[in-house]
PDB file of C-alpha atoms in Angstrom:
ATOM      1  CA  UNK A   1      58.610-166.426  32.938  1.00 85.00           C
ATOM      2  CA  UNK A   2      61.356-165.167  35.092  1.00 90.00           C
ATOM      3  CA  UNK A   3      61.673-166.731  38.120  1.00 92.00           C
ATOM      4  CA  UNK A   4      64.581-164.802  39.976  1.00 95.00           C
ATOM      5  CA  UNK A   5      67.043-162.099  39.347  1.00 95.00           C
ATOM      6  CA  UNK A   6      70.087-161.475  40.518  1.00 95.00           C
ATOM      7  CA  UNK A   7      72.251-158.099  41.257  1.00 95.00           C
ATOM      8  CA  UNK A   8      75.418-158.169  42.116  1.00 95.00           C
ATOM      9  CA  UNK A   9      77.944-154.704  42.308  1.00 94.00           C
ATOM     10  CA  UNK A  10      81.503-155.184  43.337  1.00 91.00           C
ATOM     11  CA  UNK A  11      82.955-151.591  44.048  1.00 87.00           C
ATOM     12  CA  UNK A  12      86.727-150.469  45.295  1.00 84.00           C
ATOM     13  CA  UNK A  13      87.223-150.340  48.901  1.00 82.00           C
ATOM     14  CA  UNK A  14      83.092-151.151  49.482  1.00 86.00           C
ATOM     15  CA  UNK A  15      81.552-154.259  50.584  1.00 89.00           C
ATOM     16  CA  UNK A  16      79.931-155.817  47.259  1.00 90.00           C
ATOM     17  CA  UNK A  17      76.068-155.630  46.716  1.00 91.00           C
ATOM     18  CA  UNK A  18      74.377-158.750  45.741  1.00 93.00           C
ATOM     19  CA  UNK A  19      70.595-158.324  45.720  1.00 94.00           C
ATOM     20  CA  UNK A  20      68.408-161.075  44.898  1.00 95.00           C
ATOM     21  CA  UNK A  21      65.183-160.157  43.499  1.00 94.00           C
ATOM     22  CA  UNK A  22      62.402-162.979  43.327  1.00 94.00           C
ATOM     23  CA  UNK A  23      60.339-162.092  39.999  1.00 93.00           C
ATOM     24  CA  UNK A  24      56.531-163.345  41.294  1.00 92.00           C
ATOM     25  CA  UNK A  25      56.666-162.278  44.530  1.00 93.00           C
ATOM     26  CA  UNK A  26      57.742-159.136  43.443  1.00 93.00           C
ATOM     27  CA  UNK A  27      55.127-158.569  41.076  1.00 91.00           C
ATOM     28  CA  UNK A  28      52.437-160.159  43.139  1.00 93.00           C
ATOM     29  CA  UNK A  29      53.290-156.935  45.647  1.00 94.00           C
ATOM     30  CA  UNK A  30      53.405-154.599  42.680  1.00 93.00           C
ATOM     31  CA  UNK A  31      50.228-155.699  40.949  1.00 93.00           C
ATOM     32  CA  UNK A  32      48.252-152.919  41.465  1.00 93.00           C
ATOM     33  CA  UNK A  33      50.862-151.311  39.401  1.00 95.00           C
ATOM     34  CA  UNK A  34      50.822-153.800  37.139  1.00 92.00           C
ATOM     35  CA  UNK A  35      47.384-153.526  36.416  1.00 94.00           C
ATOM     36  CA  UNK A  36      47.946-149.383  35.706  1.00 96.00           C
ATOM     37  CA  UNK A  37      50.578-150.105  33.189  1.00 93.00           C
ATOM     38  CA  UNK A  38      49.143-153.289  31.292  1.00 93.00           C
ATOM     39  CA  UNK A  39      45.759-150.329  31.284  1.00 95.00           C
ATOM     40  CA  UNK A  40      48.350-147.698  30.294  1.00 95.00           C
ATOM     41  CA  UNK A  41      49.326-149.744  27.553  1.00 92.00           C
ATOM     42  CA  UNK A  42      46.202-150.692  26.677  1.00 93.00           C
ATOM     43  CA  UNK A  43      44.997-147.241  25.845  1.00 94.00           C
ATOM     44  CA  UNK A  44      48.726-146.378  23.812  1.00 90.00           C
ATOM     45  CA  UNK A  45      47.408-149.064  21.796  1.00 89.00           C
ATOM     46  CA  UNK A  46      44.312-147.293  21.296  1.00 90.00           C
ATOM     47  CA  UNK A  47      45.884-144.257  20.656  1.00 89.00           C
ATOM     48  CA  UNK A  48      47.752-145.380  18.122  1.00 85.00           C
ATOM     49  CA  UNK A  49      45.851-147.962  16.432  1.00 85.00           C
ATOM     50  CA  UNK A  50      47.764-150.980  17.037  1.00 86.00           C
ATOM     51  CA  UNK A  51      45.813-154.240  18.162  1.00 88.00           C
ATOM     52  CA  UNK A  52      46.008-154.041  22.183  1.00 89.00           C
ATOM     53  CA  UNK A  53      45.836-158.346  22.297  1.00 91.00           C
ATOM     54  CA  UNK A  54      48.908-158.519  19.809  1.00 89.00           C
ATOM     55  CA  UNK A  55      50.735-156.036  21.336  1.00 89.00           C
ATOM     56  CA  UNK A  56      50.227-157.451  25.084  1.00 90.00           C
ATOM     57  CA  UNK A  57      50.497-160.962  23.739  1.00 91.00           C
ATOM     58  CA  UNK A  58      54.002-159.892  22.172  1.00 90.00           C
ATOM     59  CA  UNK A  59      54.713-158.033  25.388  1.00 90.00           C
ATOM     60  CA  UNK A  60      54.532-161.328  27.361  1.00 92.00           C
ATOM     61  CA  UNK A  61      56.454-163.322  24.843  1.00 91.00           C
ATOM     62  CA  UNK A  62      59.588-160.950  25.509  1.00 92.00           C
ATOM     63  CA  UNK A  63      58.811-161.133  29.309  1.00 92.00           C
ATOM     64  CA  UNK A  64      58.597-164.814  29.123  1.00 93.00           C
ATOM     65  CA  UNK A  65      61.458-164.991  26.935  1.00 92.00           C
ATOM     66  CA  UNK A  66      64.297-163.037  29.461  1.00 93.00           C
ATOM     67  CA  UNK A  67      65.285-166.009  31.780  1.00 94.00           C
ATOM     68  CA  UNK A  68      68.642-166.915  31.043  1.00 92.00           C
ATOM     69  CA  UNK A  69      70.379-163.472  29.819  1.00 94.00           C
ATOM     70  CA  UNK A  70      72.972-162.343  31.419  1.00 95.00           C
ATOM     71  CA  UNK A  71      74.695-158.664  31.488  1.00 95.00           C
ATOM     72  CA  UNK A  72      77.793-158.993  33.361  1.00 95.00           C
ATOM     73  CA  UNK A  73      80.164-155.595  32.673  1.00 94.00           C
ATOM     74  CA  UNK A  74      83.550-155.025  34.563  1.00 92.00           C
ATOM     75  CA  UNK A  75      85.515-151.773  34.572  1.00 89.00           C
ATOM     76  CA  UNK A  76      88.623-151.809  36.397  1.00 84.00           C
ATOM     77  CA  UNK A  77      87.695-152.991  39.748  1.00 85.00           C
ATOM     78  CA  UNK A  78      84.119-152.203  39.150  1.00 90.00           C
ATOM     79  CA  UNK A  79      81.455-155.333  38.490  1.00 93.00           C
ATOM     80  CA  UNK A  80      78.352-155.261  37.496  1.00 95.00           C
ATOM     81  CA  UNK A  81      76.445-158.550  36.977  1.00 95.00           C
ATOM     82  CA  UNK A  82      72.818-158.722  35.664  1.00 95.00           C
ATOM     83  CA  UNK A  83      71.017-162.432  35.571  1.00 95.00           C
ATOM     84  CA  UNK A  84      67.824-163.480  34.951  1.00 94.00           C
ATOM     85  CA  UNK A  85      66.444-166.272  35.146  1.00 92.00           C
TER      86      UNK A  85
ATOM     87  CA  UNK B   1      78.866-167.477   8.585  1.00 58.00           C
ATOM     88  CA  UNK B   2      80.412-167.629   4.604  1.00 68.00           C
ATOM     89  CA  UNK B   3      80.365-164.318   2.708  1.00 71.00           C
ATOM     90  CA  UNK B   4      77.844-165.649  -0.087  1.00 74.00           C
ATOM     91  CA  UNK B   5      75.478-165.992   3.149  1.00 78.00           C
ATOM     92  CA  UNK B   6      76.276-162.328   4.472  1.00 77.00           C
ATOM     93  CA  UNK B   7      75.799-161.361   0.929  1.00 78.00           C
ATOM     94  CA  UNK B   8      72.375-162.940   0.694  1.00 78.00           C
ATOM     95  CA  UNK B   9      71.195-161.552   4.439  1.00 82.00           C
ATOM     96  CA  UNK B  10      72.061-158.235   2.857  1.00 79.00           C
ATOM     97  CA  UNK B  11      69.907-158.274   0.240  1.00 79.00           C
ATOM     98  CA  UNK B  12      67.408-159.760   2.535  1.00 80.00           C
ATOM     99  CA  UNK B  13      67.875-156.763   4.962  1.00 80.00           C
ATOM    100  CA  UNK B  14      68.131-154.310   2.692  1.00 79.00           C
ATOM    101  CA  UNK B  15      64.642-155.134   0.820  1.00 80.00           C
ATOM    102  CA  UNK B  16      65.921-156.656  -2.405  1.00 78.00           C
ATOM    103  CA  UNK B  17      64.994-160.056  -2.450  1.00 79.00           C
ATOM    104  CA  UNK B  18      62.275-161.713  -0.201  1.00 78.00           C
ATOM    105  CA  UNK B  19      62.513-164.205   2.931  1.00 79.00           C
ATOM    106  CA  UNK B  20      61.328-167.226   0.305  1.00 78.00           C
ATOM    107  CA  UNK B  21      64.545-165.607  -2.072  1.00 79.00           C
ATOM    108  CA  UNK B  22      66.732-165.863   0.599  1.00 78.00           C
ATOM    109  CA  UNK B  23      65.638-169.075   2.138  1.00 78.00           C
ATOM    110  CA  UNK B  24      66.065-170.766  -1.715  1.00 77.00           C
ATOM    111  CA  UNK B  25      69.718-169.467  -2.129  1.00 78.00           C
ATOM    112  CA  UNK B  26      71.070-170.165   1.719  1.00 79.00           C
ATOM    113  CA  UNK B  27      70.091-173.797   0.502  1.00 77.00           C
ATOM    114  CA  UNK B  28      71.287-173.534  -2.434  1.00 74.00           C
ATOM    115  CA  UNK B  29      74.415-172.002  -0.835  1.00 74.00           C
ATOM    116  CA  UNK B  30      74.153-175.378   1.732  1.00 75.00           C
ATOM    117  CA  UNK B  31      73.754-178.096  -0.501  1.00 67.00           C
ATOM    118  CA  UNK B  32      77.354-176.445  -2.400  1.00 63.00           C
ATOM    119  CA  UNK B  33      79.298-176.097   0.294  1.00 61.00           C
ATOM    120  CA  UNK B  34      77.863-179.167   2.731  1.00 53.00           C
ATOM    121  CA  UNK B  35      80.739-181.538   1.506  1.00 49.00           C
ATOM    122  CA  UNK B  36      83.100-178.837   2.344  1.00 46.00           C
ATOM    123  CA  UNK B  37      81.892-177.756   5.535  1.00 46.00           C
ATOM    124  CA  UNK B  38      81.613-181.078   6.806  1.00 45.00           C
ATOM    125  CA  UNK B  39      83.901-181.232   9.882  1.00 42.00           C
ATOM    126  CA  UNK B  40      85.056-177.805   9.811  1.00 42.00           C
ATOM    127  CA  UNK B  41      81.967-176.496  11.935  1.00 46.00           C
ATOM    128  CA  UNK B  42      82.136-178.373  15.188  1.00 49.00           C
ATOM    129  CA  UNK B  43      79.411-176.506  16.970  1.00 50.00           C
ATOM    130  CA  UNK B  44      76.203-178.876  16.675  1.00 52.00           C
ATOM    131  CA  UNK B  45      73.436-177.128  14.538  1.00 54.00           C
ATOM    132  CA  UNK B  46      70.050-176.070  15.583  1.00 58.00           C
ATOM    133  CA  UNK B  47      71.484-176.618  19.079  1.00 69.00           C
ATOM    134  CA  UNK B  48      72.349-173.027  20.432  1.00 74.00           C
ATOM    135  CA  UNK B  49      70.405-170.782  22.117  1.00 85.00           C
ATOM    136  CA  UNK B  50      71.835-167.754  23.212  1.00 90.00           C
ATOM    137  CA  UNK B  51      73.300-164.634  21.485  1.00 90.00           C
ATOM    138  CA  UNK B  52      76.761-163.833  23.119  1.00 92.00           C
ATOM    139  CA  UNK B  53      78.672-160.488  22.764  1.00 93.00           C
ATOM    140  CA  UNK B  54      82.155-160.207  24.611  1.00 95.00           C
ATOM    141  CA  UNK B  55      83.921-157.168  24.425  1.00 94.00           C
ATOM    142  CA  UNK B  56      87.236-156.558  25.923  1.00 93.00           C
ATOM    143  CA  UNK B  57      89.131-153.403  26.268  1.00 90.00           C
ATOM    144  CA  UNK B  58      91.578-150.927  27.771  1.00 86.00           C
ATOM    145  CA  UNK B  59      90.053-147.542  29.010  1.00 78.00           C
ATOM    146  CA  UNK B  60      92.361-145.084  30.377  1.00 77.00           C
ATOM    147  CA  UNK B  61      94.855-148.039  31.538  1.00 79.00           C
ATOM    148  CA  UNK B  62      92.055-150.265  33.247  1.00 82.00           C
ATOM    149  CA  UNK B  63      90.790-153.267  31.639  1.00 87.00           C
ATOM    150  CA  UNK B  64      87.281-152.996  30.855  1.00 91.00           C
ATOM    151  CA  UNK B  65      84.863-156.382  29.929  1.00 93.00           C
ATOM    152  CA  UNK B  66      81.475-156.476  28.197  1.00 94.00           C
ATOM    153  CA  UNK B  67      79.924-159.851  28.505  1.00 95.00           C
ATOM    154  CA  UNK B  68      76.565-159.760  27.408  1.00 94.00           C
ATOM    155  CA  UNK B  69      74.329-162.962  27.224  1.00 94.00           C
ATOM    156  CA  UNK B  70      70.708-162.204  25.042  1.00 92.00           C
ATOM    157  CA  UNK B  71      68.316-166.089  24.521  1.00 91.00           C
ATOM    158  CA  UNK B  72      67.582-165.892  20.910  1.00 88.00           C
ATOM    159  CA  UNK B  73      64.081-166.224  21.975  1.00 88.00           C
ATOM    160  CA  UNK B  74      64.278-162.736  23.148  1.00 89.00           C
ATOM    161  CA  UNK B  75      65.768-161.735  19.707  1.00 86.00           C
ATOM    162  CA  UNK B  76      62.294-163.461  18.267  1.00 85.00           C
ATOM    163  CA  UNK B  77      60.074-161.602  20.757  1.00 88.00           C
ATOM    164  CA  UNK B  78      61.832-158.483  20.418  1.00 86.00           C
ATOM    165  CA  UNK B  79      60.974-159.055  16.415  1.00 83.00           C
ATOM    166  CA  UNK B  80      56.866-159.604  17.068  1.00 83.00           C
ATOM    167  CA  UNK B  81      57.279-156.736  19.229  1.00 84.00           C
ATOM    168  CA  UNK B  82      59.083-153.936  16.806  1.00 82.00           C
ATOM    169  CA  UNK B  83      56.734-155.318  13.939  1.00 82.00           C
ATOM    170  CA  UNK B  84      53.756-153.439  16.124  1.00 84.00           C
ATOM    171  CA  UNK B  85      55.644-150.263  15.626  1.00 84.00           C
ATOM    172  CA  UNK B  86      53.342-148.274  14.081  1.00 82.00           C
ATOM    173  CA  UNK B  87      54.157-146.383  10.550  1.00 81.00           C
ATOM    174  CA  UNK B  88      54.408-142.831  11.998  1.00 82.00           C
ATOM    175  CA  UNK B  89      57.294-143.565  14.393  1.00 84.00           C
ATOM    176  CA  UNK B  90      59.098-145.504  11.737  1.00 85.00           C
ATOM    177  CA  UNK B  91      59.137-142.434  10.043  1.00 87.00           C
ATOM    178  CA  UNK B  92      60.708-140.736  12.892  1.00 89.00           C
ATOM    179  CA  UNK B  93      62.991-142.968  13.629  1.00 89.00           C
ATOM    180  CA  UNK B  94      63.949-142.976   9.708  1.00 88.00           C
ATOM    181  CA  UNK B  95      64.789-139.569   9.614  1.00 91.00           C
ATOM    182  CA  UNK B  96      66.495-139.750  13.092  1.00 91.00           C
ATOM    183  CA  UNK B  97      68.831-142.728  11.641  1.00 90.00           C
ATOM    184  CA  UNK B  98      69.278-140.351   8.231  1.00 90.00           C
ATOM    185  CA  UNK B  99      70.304-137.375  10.479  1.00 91.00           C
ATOM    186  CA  UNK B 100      72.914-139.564  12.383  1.00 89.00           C
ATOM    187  CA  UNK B 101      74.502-141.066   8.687  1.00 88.00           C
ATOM    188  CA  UNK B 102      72.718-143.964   8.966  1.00 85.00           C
ATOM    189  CA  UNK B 103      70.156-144.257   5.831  1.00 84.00           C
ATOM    190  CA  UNK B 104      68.152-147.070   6.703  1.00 82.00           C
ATOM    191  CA  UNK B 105      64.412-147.143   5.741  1.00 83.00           C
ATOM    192  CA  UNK B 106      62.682-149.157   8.777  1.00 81.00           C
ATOM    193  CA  UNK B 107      59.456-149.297   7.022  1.00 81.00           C
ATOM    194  CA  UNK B 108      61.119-151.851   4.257  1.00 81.00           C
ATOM    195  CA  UNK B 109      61.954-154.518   7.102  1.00 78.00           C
ATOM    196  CA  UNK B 110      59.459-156.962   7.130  1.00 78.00           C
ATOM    197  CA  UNK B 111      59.245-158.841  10.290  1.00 76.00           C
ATOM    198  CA  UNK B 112      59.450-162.237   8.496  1.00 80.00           C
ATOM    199  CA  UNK B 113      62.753-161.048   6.928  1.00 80.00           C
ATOM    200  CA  UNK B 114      64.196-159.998  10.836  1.00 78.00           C
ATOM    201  CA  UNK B 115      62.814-163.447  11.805  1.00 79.00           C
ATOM    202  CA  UNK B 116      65.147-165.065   8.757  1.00 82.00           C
ATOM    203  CA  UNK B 117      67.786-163.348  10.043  1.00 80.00           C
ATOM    204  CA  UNK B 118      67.138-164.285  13.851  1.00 79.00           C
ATOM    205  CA  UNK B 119      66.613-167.592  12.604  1.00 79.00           C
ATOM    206  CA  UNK B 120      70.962-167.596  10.510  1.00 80.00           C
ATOM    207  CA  UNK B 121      72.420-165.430  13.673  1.00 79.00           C
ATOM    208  CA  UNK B 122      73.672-169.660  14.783  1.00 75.00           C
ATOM    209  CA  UNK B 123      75.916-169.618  11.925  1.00 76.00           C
ATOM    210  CA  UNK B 124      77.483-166.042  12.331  1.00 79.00           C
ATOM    211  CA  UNK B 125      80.528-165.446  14.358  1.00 86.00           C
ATOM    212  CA  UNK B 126      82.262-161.114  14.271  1.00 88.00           C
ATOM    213  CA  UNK B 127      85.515-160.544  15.830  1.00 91.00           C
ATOM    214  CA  UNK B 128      86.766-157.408  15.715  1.00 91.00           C
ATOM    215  CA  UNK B 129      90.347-156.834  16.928  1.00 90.00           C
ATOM    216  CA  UNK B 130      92.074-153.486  17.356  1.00 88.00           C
ATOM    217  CA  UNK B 131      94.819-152.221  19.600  1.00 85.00           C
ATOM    218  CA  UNK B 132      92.484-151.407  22.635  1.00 85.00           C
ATOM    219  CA  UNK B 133      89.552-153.535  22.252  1.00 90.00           C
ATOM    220  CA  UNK B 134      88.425-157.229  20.904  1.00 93.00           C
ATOM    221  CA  UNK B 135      84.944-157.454  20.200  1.00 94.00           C
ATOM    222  CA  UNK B 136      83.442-161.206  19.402  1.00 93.00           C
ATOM    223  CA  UNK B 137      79.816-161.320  18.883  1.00 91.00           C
ATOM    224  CA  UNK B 138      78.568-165.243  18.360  1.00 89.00           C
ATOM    225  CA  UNK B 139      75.799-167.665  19.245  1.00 87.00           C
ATOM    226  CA  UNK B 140      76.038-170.598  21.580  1.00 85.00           C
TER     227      UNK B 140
END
C-alpha cells in the first residue's frame, strides 16, 4: 500500500511547491469518506451485475500496486513531479 | 522485442490465436533465436519491474519532458480490473473507438491474453524519433 506521496511544482518567478502527503494518515482522516465510496461502489456493482468482492478485491490490488510510479513532466521552466510510494 | 514476437502479440491481441498459441510459438521463437541472442540482451531477465515512457520534445521553442514511471504490477491490476468491465460499456466504448478510426472490438480481449502481453512488455523497447520529439517507451 502506499505509504507517502510526494508533490512537487516548480513555477517561473514563484517559490516551488513541494507537498508531502502521508497516504494512512490521510485516509485514516478521510475514512468516513472512504466508507461512502467503497458503499458507492458497492451498489455500482449491484447495478451492474458485476461481483462487488472481485471488483473491490481488484480495486485494492491497483491501490496496493501504485508505490513506486512516478509522473514527473517538465515544460519549459514548469515541473511537475508525481511519486508514490 | 524481435518482429516474429510483435507479430505473434498481434495475433494474440487481435483475437486470432489464443494465450496457450502464443505462449507455444514465443518459445518456439526462444529456443531459435537463444544462441543468437545470447549476449546481445544485457538487461537481466525476469528482473525489471517498472514500465518507463520518456518523451522529449520542443513546444513552441521550450523543451518539454515526459517521464513517466508505471510498476508493472499496476499494469497487472489495471488488467483484473478492466476484465470487470461489464459487456454493455464495452460496447460503448467499441463504437466510441470505431467513431474515432480506431476499430478495435474490446469484447475479443480476454484478460489472460492482456496478462500475456503484460507478462512480454520486459522484452519490448519503442523509440520513436522525429524532428521535435523522441519518444522511448521500455521496461526496467
Amino acid at each position: 500500500m502506499p505509504q507517502l506521496v510526494t508533490v512537487k511544482v516548480n513555477r517561473p518567478a514563484r517559490r516551488p511547491i513541494r507537498v508531502w502527503v502521508p497516504v494512512l494518515p490521510v485516509a485514516l482522516l478521510l475514512f468516513p469518506i472512504v466508507v461512502l465510496v467503497v458503499l458507492a461502489a458497492i451498489v455500482a456493482c449491484l447495478v451492474f451485475r458485476i461481483g462487488a468482492v472481485r471488483a473491490l478485491g481488484a480495486g485494492w490490488r491497483v491501490i496496493s500496486a501504485l508505490p513506486g510510479a512516478r509522473f514527473d513532466i517538465e515544460q519549459g521552466r514548469t515541473a511537475v513531479l508525481v511519486a508514490i510510494r | 522485442m524481435t518482429e516474429q514476437r510483435k507479430d505473434i502479440l498481434d495475433m494474440l491481441a487481435a483475437g486470432k490465436i489464443t494465450a496457450e498459441e502464443a505462449e507455444q510459438l514465443i518459445a518456439a521463437l526462444e529456443r531459435d533465436q537463444a544462441p543468437a541472442a545470447a549476449g546481445l540482451d544485457a538487461r537481466p531477465k525476469g528482473k525489471v519491474k517498472y514500465l518507463r515512457v520518456v518523451v522529449d520534445a520542443t513546444d513552441n521553442g521550450e523543451p518539454s519532458r515526459v517521464n513517466v514511471r508505471v510498476p508493472l504490477q499496476l499494469l497487472r491490476a489495471g488488467v483484473r480490473l478492466a476484465a470487470l468491465v461489464p459487456p454493455q460499456a464495452l460496447v460503448k466504448a467499441n463504437a466510441s473507438l470505431s467513431d474515432s478510426g480506431v476499430p478495435i472490438d474490446l469484447t475479443q480481449l480476454k484478460p489472460e491474453q492482456l496478462e500475456a502481453l503484460v507478462e512480454h512488455l520486459d522484452d519490448m523497447t519503442v523509440e520513436v524519433d522525429s524532428p521535435d520529439a523522441t519518444v522511448r517507451v521500455f521496461c526496467e
